[in-house]
XYZ file of C-alpha atoms in Angstrom:
675
model
C 23.403 18.364 -38.094
C 25.237 17.787 -34.816
C 28.801 18.925 -34.289
C 30.605 17.787 -31.154
C 33.732 19.616 -30.105
C 36.706 17.508 -29.119
C 37.990 17.706 -25.530
C 40.737 20.167 -24.807
C 44.216 18.832 -25.305
C 45.777 18.728 -21.844
C 48.017 15.698 -22.051
C 45.422 13.163 -20.929
C 45.324 9.631 -22.203
C 43.026 9.016 -25.147
C 41.244 6.341 -23.100
C 40.360 8.800 -20.330
C 36.790 10.036 -20.566
C 36.317 13.844 -20.795
C 34.218 15.693 -18.244
C 30.663 16.676 -19.199
C 31.488 20.381 -18.789
C 34.125 20.075 -21.538
C 31.682 18.776 -24.142
C 29.467 20.930 -26.329
C 27.313 20.433 -29.379
C 25.637 22.465 -32.068
C 22.320 21.382 -33.575
C 21.352 22.733 -36.963
C 17.960 21.740 -38.328
C 14.793 23.174 -39.769
C 12.249 24.687 -37.400
C 9.442 22.137 -37.175
C 5.830 22.251 -36.194
C 4.378 19.147 -34.628
C 2.656 18.084 -37.837
C 5.955 18.269 -39.749
C 7.723 16.366 -37.001
C 5.059 13.625 -37.059
C 5.639 13.136 -40.771
C 9.370 12.967 -40.154
C 9.004 10.429 -37.322
C 6.120 8.598 -39.089
C 3.868 8.979 -36.065
C 0.766 6.788 -36.245
C -2.023 6.917 -33.723
C -2.957 3.335 -32.905
C -6.676 2.687 -32.525
C -7.128 -1.057 -32.049
C -10.711 -2.240 -32.103
C -12.185 -4.420 -29.380
C -11.943 -7.467 -31.659
C -8.294 -6.677 -32.386
C -7.545 -6.458 -28.670
C -9.320 -9.738 -27.936
C -7.589 -11.419 -30.854
C -4.183 -10.187 -29.714
C -4.872 -11.456 -26.197
C -5.874 -14.882 -27.504
C -2.809 -15.083 -29.740
C -0.537 -14.202 -26.855
C -1.915 -16.955 -24.622
C 0.537 -19.809 -24.091
C -1.052 -22.790 -22.364
C 2.037 -24.077 -20.556
C 3.103 -20.615 -19.446
C -0.430 -19.858 -18.254
C -0.552 -23.044 -16.201
C 2.810 -22.294 -14.638
C 1.666 -18.737 -13.954
C -1.456 -20.014 -12.185
C 0.588 -22.526 -10.162
C 3.846 -20.677 -9.397
C 5.208 -23.726 -7.577
C 5.669 -25.333 -11.023
C 8.065 -22.521 -11.906
C 10.404 -22.550 -8.930
C 10.197 -26.144 -7.634
C 11.956 -27.764 -10.649
C 14.809 -25.274 -10.141
C 15.014 -25.946 -6.402
C 18.548 -26.663 -5.201
C 18.564 -29.267 -2.434
C 22.240 -28.653 -1.816
C 22.038 -24.871 -1.486
C 18.530 -24.250 -0.191
C 17.218 -27.234 1.756
C 19.118 -26.681 5.001
C 18.238 -22.981 5.083
C 14.570 -23.701 4.435
C 14.486 -26.379 7.136
C 16.017 -23.978 9.671
C 13.589 -21.206 8.745
C 10.622 -23.585 8.792
C 11.481 -24.898 12.253
C 11.949 -21.377 13.606
C 8.645 -20.119 12.185
C 6.793 -23.197 13.502
C 8.084 -22.435 16.992
C 6.551 -18.956 16.677
C 3.367 -20.270 15.072
C 2.379 -22.298 18.139
C 1.998 -19.449 20.670
C 0.901 -16.872 18.093
C -1.657 -19.192 16.546
C -3.212 -19.977 19.900
C -3.150 -16.351 21.055
C -4.624 -14.867 17.885
C -7.184 -17.655 17.624
C -8.549 -16.588 20.986
C -8.248 -12.950 19.926
C -10.521 -13.705 16.960
C -13.230 -14.996 19.294
C -12.769 -18.673 18.424
C -10.911 -21.599 19.992
C -7.127 -21.530 20.363
C -6.634 -24.566 18.104
C -8.091 -22.627 15.127
C -4.861 -20.646 14.926
C -2.949 -23.940 14.748
C -5.183 -25.149 11.909
C -4.345 -21.965 10.001
C -0.633 -22.550 10.479
C -1.057 -25.907 8.736
C -3.603 -25.392 5.943
C -2.860 -21.798 4.958
C 0.882 -22.296 4.643
C 0.452 -25.362 2.418
C -2.079 -23.739 0.083
C -0.106 -20.511 -0.238
C 3.065 -22.463 -1.067
C 1.299 -23.760 -4.197
C -0.329 -20.541 -5.427
C 1.714 -17.689 -3.878
C 4.559 -15.792 -5.509
C 6.339 -14.499 -2.400
C 9.105 -16.738 -1.067
C 9.274 -15.393 2.442
C 5.942 -14.314 3.889
C 4.476 -16.524 6.620
C 0.741 -17.042 6.240
C -1.600 -17.694 9.144
C -2.869 -15.550 11.970
C -2.381 -11.785 12.106
C -3.438 -9.546 14.987
C -5.399 -6.957 12.989
C -7.393 -9.419 10.868
C -8.052 -11.559 13.954
C -9.444 -8.545 15.766
C -11.591 -7.563 12.780
C -12.883 -11.131 12.590
C -13.697 -11.014 16.296
C -15.964 -8.044 15.696
C -17.922 -9.932 13.039
C -18.034 -13.050 15.225
C -19.429 -11.036 18.123
C -22.074 -9.552 15.835
C -23.454 -12.699 14.198
C -22.687 -15.604 16.538
C -24.886 -16.885 19.338
C -23.680 -19.414 21.884
C -25.040 -20.883 25.067
C -23.034 -19.551 28.028
C -20.541 -22.108 29.324
C -18.682 -21.912 32.583
C -15.029 -22.899 32.545
C -12.904 -23.502 35.586
C -12.369 -19.786 36.142
C -16.050 -18.871 35.891
C -15.220 -15.655 34.016
C -15.669 -16.573 30.354
C -17.363 -13.917 28.279
C -20.747 -14.550 26.737
C -20.757 -13.567 23.082
C -23.621 -11.289 22.130
C -26.818 -13.094 21.181
C -28.691 -12.470 17.964
C -31.878 -10.499 17.992
C -34.936 -12.506 19.038
C -36.394 -12.209 15.562
C -33.563 -14.347 14.222
C -34.167 -17.991 14.958
C -30.868 -19.321 13.535
C -28.087 -19.962 16.018
C -24.524 -19.881 14.724
C -21.356 -20.781 16.571
C -18.341 -18.445 16.495
C -16.378 -20.806 14.261
C -19.234 -20.921 11.740
C -19.258 -17.142 11.515
C -15.470 -16.974 11.230
C -15.325 -19.591 8.459
C -18.111 -17.789 6.592
C -16.056 -14.591 6.711
C -13.054 -16.514 5.389
C -15.098 -17.999 2.536
C -16.542 -14.608 1.536
C -13.072 -13.046 1.675
C -11.837 -15.770 -0.681
C -14.683 -14.979 -3.090
C -13.788 -11.299 -3.000
C -10.153 -12.099 -3.767
C -11.159 -14.098 -6.851
C -13.442 -11.295 -8.039
C -10.654 -8.758 -7.550
C -8.253 -10.975 -9.488
C -10.711 -11.372 -12.380
C -11.157 -7.586 -12.455
C -7.360 -7.102 -12.425
C -7.495 -5.086 -9.222
C -4.096 -6.237 -8.039
C -2.925 -2.683 -7.390
C -5.937 -1.824 -5.248
C -3.709 -1.887 -2.191
C -1.946 1.219 -3.537
C -4.987 3.176 -2.367
C -3.768 2.589 1.170
C -1.185 5.309 1.658
C 1.580 5.092 4.249
C -0.097 7.527 6.701
C -3.343 5.570 6.357
C -1.710 2.187 7.016
C 0.330 3.563 9.908
C -2.652 5.232 11.572
C -4.874 2.204 11.012
C -2.456 -0.392 12.369
C -1.614 1.782 15.367
C -5.299 2.189 16.194
C -5.889 -1.527 15.637
C -3.096 -2.218 18.124
C -5.020 -0.106 20.639
C -8.079 -2.304 20.025
C -6.000 -5.449 20.536
C -4.437 -4.027 23.706
C -7.827 -3.175 25.214
C -9.221 -6.583 24.291
C -6.427 -8.294 26.231
C -6.669 -6.221 29.412
C -9.491 -8.355 30.815
C -7.351 -11.504 30.535
C -4.340 -9.729 32.015
C -6.430 -8.754 35.049
C -8.556 -11.884 35.166
C -11.861 -9.987 35.088
C -15.018 -10.378 33.053
C -16.576 -7.495 31.125
C -19.348 -7.408 28.514
C -18.484 -7.131 24.854
C -19.554 -3.966 23.080
C -20.242 -3.326 19.423
C -20.038 -0.150 17.379
C -19.106 3.382 18.335
C -17.160 4.039 21.561
C -16.686 0.322 22.272
C -13.001 0.852 23.129
C -13.820 3.688 25.493
C -16.672 1.725 27.083
C -14.440 -1.330 27.511
C -11.745 0.780 29.177
C -14.364 2.245 31.510
C -15.562 -1.235 32.530
C -12.007 -2.476 33.016
C -11.280 0.457 35.327
C -14.473 -0.297 37.243
C -13.534 -3.977 37.559
C -9.880 -3.341 38.426
C -10.506 -3.629 42.217
C -11.914 -7.131 41.562
C -8.881 -8.285 39.591
C -7.538 -11.790 40.113
C -4.172 -11.114 41.744
C -2.747 -14.459 40.618
C -3.566 -13.601 37.001
C -2.099 -10.120 37.462
C 1.171 -11.464 38.898
C 1.390 -14.105 36.173
C 0.782 -11.486 33.467
C 3.408 -9.187 34.974
C 5.987 -11.988 35.064
C 5.269 -12.902 31.431
C 5.486 -9.300 30.231
C 8.754 -8.612 32.070
C 10.268 -11.871 30.821
C 9.282 -11.161 27.199
C 10.592 -7.591 27.374
C 13.894 -8.810 28.817
C 14.246 -11.481 26.114
C 13.268 -9.150 23.252
C 15.328 -6.154 24.323
C 18.473 -7.806 25.641
C 18.858 -11.545 25.080
C 17.604 -11.783 21.494
C 19.775 -8.915 20.141
C 22.827 -10.323 21.927
C 22.343 -13.887 20.705
C 21.535 -12.721 17.169
C 25.221 -11.844 16.821
C 26.233 -15.308 18.016
C 23.947 -17.614 16.039
C 21.386 -17.480 13.258
C 18.680 -19.371 15.142
C 16.610 -16.887 17.199
C 15.677 -17.471 20.811
C 12.156 -19.024 20.959
C 11.099 -16.727 23.804
C 7.389 -17.048 23.028
C 7.521 -20.858 23.017
C 9.553 -20.855 26.230
C 6.866 -18.671 27.811
C 4.037 -20.917 26.638
C 5.749 -24.119 27.772
C 6.779 -22.590 31.094
C 3.306 -21.179 31.716
C 1.665 -24.493 30.855
C 3.972 -26.517 33.137
C 3.595 -24.071 36.053
C -0.174 -23.958 35.648
C -0.429 -27.759 35.558
C 1.601 -28.382 38.712
C 0.363 -25.391 40.709
C -3.233 -25.715 39.535
C -3.764 -22.097 38.539
C -7.191 -22.903 37.107
C -8.901 -24.945 39.837
C -6.980 -23.496 42.826
C -6.623 -19.820 41.874
C -9.527 -19.281 39.474
C -7.253 -18.280 36.578
C -8.787 -18.600 33.096
C -7.284 -21.407 31.006
C -7.151 -22.073 27.278
C -9.330 -25.142 27.728
C -9.991 -28.093 25.453
C -7.697 -28.486 22.429
C -8.873 -31.452 20.328
C -6.329 -33.616 18.551
C -6.361 -34.349 14.854
C -7.447 -32.303 11.873
C -10.967 -30.916 11.491
C -13.388 -32.619 9.148
C -14.173 -30.561 6.035
C -17.378 -28.588 6.441
C -18.902 -25.896 4.257
C -19.880 -22.634 6.030
C -23.632 -22.002 6.398
C -25.037 -20.396 3.243
C -27.240 -17.991 5.201
C -24.189 -16.605 6.973
C -22.325 -16.000 3.720
C -24.893 -13.421 2.682
C -25.043 -11.897 6.172
C -21.298 -11.279 6.579
C -20.604 -10.164 2.995
C -20.430 -6.429 3.695
C -18.490 -6.843 6.952
C -15.905 -9.000 5.167
C -14.868 -6.280 2.715
C -12.632 -4.487 5.219
C -11.005 -7.788 6.289
C -10.324 -8.581 2.625
C -8.663 -5.251 1.869
C -6.555 -5.226 5.018
C -5.384 -8.811 4.513
C -4.349 -8.192 0.923
C -2.626 -4.921 1.765
C -0.520 -6.544 4.470
C 0.419 -9.479 2.219
C 1.404 -7.236 -0.689
C 3.321 -4.795 1.508
C 5.440 -7.509 3.100
C 5.807 -9.427 -0.158
C 7.113 -6.371 -2.015
C 9.627 -5.625 0.749
C 11.221 -9.078 0.534
C 10.999 -9.170 -3.269
C 12.994 -5.941 -3.505
C 15.583 -7.196 -1.039
C 16.154 -10.517 -2.840
C 15.462 -9.329 -6.400
C 12.486 -11.443 -7.431
C 8.961 -10.673 -8.614
C 5.730 -10.704 -6.633
C 2.707 -10.599 -8.943
C -0.218 -8.664 -7.419
C -3.019 -10.432 -9.286
C -1.564 -13.872 -8.601
C -1.412 -12.955 -4.920
C -5.164 -12.375 -5.118
C -5.582 -15.872 -6.549
C -3.378 -17.310 -3.793
C -5.331 -15.538 -1.067
C -8.593 -16.629 -2.665
C -7.649 -20.312 -2.567
C -6.067 -19.984 0.879
C -9.166 -18.461 2.430
C -11.739 -20.619 0.665
C -9.978 -23.920 1.321
C -9.177 -22.834 4.866
C -12.829 -21.945 5.491
C -13.731 -25.599 4.958
C -11.275 -26.671 7.662
C -12.257 -24.342 10.531
C -9.896 -21.495 9.580
C -10.507 -17.760 9.884
C -9.389 -15.111 7.317
C -5.668 -15.176 6.755
C -2.886 -12.665 6.314
C 0.848 -12.770 6.744
C 2.466 -12.060 10.091
C 5.026 -9.267 10.104
C 7.154 -10.825 12.833
C 7.092 -14.387 11.462
C 7.827 -13.206 7.925
C 10.845 -11.243 9.111
C 12.093 -14.257 11.061
C 11.636 -16.547 8.053
C 13.724 -14.163 5.961
C 16.376 -13.506 8.602
C 16.923 -17.200 9.350
C 17.820 -17.852 5.731
C 14.561 -19.045 4.183
C 14.929 -19.246 0.417
C 11.543 -20.529 -0.819
C 8.098 -21.568 0.384
C 9.554 -24.985 1.164
C 10.230 -23.356 4.536
C 6.463 -22.951 4.946
C 5.978 -26.613 4.046
C 8.397 -27.680 6.800
C 6.603 -25.369 9.210
C 3.286 -26.988 8.270
C 4.644 -30.477 8.899
C 5.754 -29.463 12.376
C 2.325 -27.960 13.032
C 0.759 -31.252 11.921
C 2.700 -33.045 14.626
C 1.451 -30.503 17.165
C -2.150 -30.924 16.017
C -2.041 -34.711 16.076
C -0.213 -35.316 19.337
C 1.066 -32.254 21.230
C -1.984 -29.963 21.308
C -3.734 -31.357 24.423
C -0.643 -30.660 26.539
C -1.417 -26.922 26.227
C -4.936 -27.162 27.654
C -3.801 -25.926 31.077
C -2.097 -22.857 29.603
C -3.410 -19.667 31.311
C -5.054 -17.189 29.002
C -3.193 -14.372 30.748
C 0.085 -15.860 29.456
C -1.121 -15.556 25.867
C -2.423 -12.057 26.608
C 0.994 -11.042 27.917
C 2.672 -12.377 24.759
C 0.231 -10.430 22.561
C 0.689 -7.184 24.512
C 4.479 -7.325 24.202
C 4.212 -8.198 20.504
C 2.148 -5.037 19.967
C 5.119 -2.808 20.745
C 6.129 -2.577 17.095
C 2.706 -1.286 16.081
C 2.134 0.969 19.075
C 5.421 2.846 18.647
C 4.180 3.893 15.213
C 2.614 6.801 17.061
C 6.032 8.428 16.676
C 5.367 8.486 12.918
C 3.397 11.650 13.624
C 6.660 13.598 13.564
C 7.640 12.153 10.188
C 4.251 12.806 8.598
C 4.235 16.328 10.049
C 7.516 16.990 8.261
C 6.155 15.526 5.025
C 3.104 17.784 5.040
C -0.063 18.733 6.822
C -2.207 16.466 4.647
C -0.216 13.357 5.622
C -0.520 14.273 9.296
C -4.248 14.900 8.872
C -4.793 11.473 7.249
C -2.907 9.739 10.081
C -4.821 11.519 12.847
C -8.249 11.099 11.265
C -7.661 7.403 10.581
C -6.311 6.732 14.067
C -9.106 8.566 15.882
C -11.824 7.094 13.643
C -10.665 3.524 14.216
C -10.238 3.985 17.976
C -13.425 5.944 18.639
C -15.822 4.516 16.049
C -14.765 1.037 14.956
C -12.203 -0.805 12.867
C -14.127 -1.204 9.611
C -15.866 2.183 9.664
C -12.619 3.857 10.705
C -10.773 2.201 7.828
C -13.426 3.412 5.377
C -13.147 6.951 6.732
C -9.361 6.745 6.465
C -9.515 5.580 2.835
C -11.921 8.385 1.918
C -9.765 11.018 3.622
C -6.629 9.595 1.996
C -8.219 9.770 -1.453
C -9.423 13.310 -0.790
C -5.921 14.342 0.243
C -4.601 12.800 -2.960
C -7.175 14.791 -4.928
C -6.213 17.983 -3.102
C -2.563 17.356 -3.955
C -3.516 16.899 -7.591
C -5.625 20.030 -7.429
C -2.644 22.050 -6.230
C -1.046 22.420 -9.619
C 2.239 24.163 -10.276
C 2.782 26.808 -12.889
C 5.530 29.274 -13.746
C 7.027 31.471 -16.425
C 10.067 30.132 -18.252
C 13.120 31.942 -19.484
C 16.338 30.859 -21.105
C 19.813 30.720 -19.608
C 22.084 32.762 -21.926
C 23.819 30.790 -24.696
C 22.113 27.490 -23.784
C 18.627 27.413 -25.387
C 17.532 25.678 -22.173
C 14.264 26.937 -20.709
C 13.794 27.003 -16.940
C 11.671 28.668 -14.266
C 12.736 32.293 -13.961
C 11.650 32.302 -10.320
C 14.115 29.560 -9.365
C 17.016 30.231 -11.751
C 18.492 33.666 -11.210
C 20.360 33.829 -14.534
C 17.333 32.842 -16.578
C 15.998 35.643 -18.779
C 12.645 36.125 -20.423
C 12.803 36.464 -24.184
C 11.739 39.811 -25.640
C 8.044 39.929 -26.596
C 7.582 36.215 -25.686
C 5.933 34.736 -22.598
C 6.517 31.015 -21.987
C 3.997 29.578 -19.539
C 4.525 26.113 -18.053
C 1.732 24.201 -16.315
C 2.090 20.952 -14.360
C -0.956 18.724 -13.987
C -3.993 17.603 -15.935
C -6.267 20.202 -17.521
C -9.943 19.285 -17.550
C -13.440 20.651 -17.091
C -12.922 20.928 -13.318
C -9.822 23.118 -13.328
C -9.893 24.831 -16.726
C -10.943 28.107 -15.094
C -8.020 27.934 -12.691
C -5.665 27.265 -15.593
C -6.950 30.289 -17.489
C -6.648 32.531 -14.440
C -3.089 31.320 -13.836
C -2.171 31.921 -17.476
C -3.544 35.460 -17.490
C -1.998 36.186 -14.103
C 1.520 35.097 -15.063
C 1.567 36.535 -18.564
C -0.346 39.690 -17.461
C -2.311 39.705 -20.717
C -5.487 40.379 -18.739
C -4.023 43.788 -17.866
C -3.488 44.705 -21.473
C -5.990 46.898 -23.236
C -4.021 48.628 -25.979
C -1.319 49.255 -23.366
C 2.142 47.825 -23.664
C 3.288 45.372 -21.049
C 6.513 45.570 -19.074
C 8.140 42.132 -18.975
C 11.097 41.311 -16.786
C 14.636 40.856 -18.091
C 17.257 39.774 -15.557
C 14.958 40.928 -12.792
C 14.794 44.494 -14.130
C 12.437 46.470 -16.315
C 13.824 47.670 -19.632
C 11.108 49.921 -20.875
C 7.799 49.352 -22.570
C 7.835 46.119 -24.506
C 4.691 44.555 -25.963
C 4.052 40.837 -25.640
C 3.486 39.401 -29.076
C 3.572 35.654 -28.405
C 2.435 33.394 -25.587
C 3.847 29.856 -25.585
C 2.222 27.223 -23.366
C 4.600 24.408 -22.381
C 2.498 21.211 -22.156
C 5.375 18.846 -21.371
C 4.121 18.282 -17.802
C 0.442 17.942 -18.734
C -0.493 14.229 -18.812
C -4.104 14.652 -19.938
C -6.570 17.165 -21.323
C -10.229 16.762 -22.199
C -12.547 18.391 -24.730
C -13.465 21.139 -22.271
C -9.784 22.049 -21.955
C -9.438 22.179 -25.749
C -12.398 24.549 -25.955
C -10.764 26.667 -23.274
C -7.547 26.805 -25.361
C -9.625 27.999 -28.310
C -11.186 30.690 -26.156
C -7.769 31.822 -24.921
C -6.417 31.849 -28.479
C -9.305 34.022 -29.662
C -8.907 36.426 -26.734
C -5.185 36.772 -27.384
C -5.727 37.349 -31.092
C -7.920 40.336 -30.203
C -4.850 41.740 -28.448
C -2.621 40.914 -31.444
C -0.935 38.131 -29.479
C -0.209 34.716 -30.983
C -0.770 31.545 -28.963
C 1.601 28.618 -29.530
C 1.508 25.188 -27.884
C 4.726 23.280 -27.302
C 5.928 19.784 -26.297
C 2.584 18.017 -25.824
C 2.600 14.304 -25.039
C 1.181 12.088 -27.775
C -2.122 11.613 -25.941
C -2.444 15.373 -25.443
C -1.622 15.985 -29.103
C -4.280 13.482 -30.152
C -6.827 15.285 -27.975
C -5.933 18.591 -29.645
C -6.348 17.033 -33.100
C -9.709 15.636 -32.050
C -10.750 19.133 -30.945
C -9.862 20.460 -34.395
C -11.984 17.743 -36.007
C -15.060 18.968 -34.130
C -14.522 22.620 -34.966
C -12.283 23.689 -32.102
C -8.563 24.327 -32.088
C -6.602 25.424 -35.115
C -3.532 25.592 -32.896
C 0.102 25.979 -33.832
C 1.757 23.023 -32.091
C 5.507 22.466 -31.830
C 7.558 19.453 -30.709
C 9.892 21.571 -28.521
C 9.814 24.942 -26.814
C 12.770 26.113 -28.886
C 10.938 25.383 -32.142
C 8.079 27.548 -30.900
C 10.511 30.309 -29.887
C 12.260 30.288 -33.275
C 8.869 30.373 -35.012
C 7.733 33.309 -32.852
C 10.949 35.228 -33.474
C 10.641 34.567 -37.209
C 7.100 35.923 -37.245
C 8.201 38.976 -35.297
C 11.030 39.764 -37.727
C 8.709 39.215 -40.682
C 6.359 41.822 -39.292
């Protein structure tokens, strides 16, 4: 029975709500054990069989809904508002296309393939993702980290005949071992990686591994992307200086590349250096001053990257930077779309292991950005459908000379900021890229590679300044700082894929350590409240006479059952008792010899126990009974209660279990008075 006192009469309107502190209630009911409460609530443990589960899944399948779920475009396109959304999507699509041109060319070269490959990705990947993707704002295509990871695989498995461009400084990609007779071009290796990544995405989707990206903690992602930015920076230094250095693979390749660049610095092409310096200063000035100022004036951002590419191309063409000053150029950019071609089957098997890291990183970036925009605009991004979208995007793209895809952070932000509402913006962007591929592409053939390198270096600022995250992670805890440092150093010193694996392992270990550090305390009650709280944190909380209430937070299993038992004995001090009365604390003071007669274990914060834990409870109960102390269990979750019942069915247990701590306290006090 619940009695609620009326608010004090103080002249307030009857419509005015009383304050919480002015309300009180009195609960009068029978003291219940958990078994009695289950009968009252009609608790039933559900044990569906495998056939029942399959049957329920089949019955819940709706063909039309399933088709629309597999092709999300069928859900949002019929609801598309031409009046409200078309203009915004056109503006966003045009803006993103302007960014796609320089970024696609730059990151295509970064991946170890031709510059036009990045333009192909801007066309095919955006169209495919618009059909299968669930995010409305992310911009698919090239991404610096995945391009760099692809470049490593390309350098490992490709073999090309050295060609001499106008600058005479083109790198020769590492040749396969003599025992291998097959010769693969860089684009064949890159498309094979894309195809394998698509296969992995489909397998992950079938296994419902959509939340796999949650394994990548914030310190891990921050340390990894910062280290990857260092890799990208080092890879662009040779183009900034106009020098040629060999490509390294494996451990210390960044350090070895830096050493060679320092050695070659006296031989730098001064024209390339001056051009790079001009590009970097111009981009910094536009990004730091002009863009922020104009963003307050108009919604359309300044196309600084495109201005740099066009200006560099025009200057190079009229001055003749390639033939006259030996500056490396982008080179041939064929017109039209590539003919569909399946990647070599032998390569698919060879690059399978190397493609795992590319797959995980690509999906993590897509899900991270997708969730950010979904939260801002209040719509849903489905993790497993994103795996399907990435699977189709990569596999279809691999047949049209595309490398593994991901979403670009900068382009996605621009697409959102310029008012993009749906993936129709990506469709408009693709149409503009089609025009570039069919007619405009060859005009960029005289573009200096140092111009693209300068654009990439400036774009890395956002990732490089993540080094300041060290302060934040240090404040959060030593484990977060440790994960960041280990991941960063592993990626920089060893390699991208191995460093990522080390970072994931360390991150999981830190998570395990956090779970291992369980919390426990003794509870007392605040006078006249029947509310039980930690006596160490709440100064007015008092222990009840002859009763110890022990609260444990965390799972109890075979691995930590000994620690639980030690903590229980330590806090309740029952291990000190051998026919000697204990001295419990009341209001922080001792009140004479008082014997502990009941120990109550609060299981409200225990999400799981196993059979070994149940046996340990039985052992504790038997030990306490030898000391004339009763063990009571309170507030277990349903799954924990079921585990305790299962223990009783196999000869363990025999516990007194209560639905609340107060029921256990009343029961203990009743037993004490009966004695």
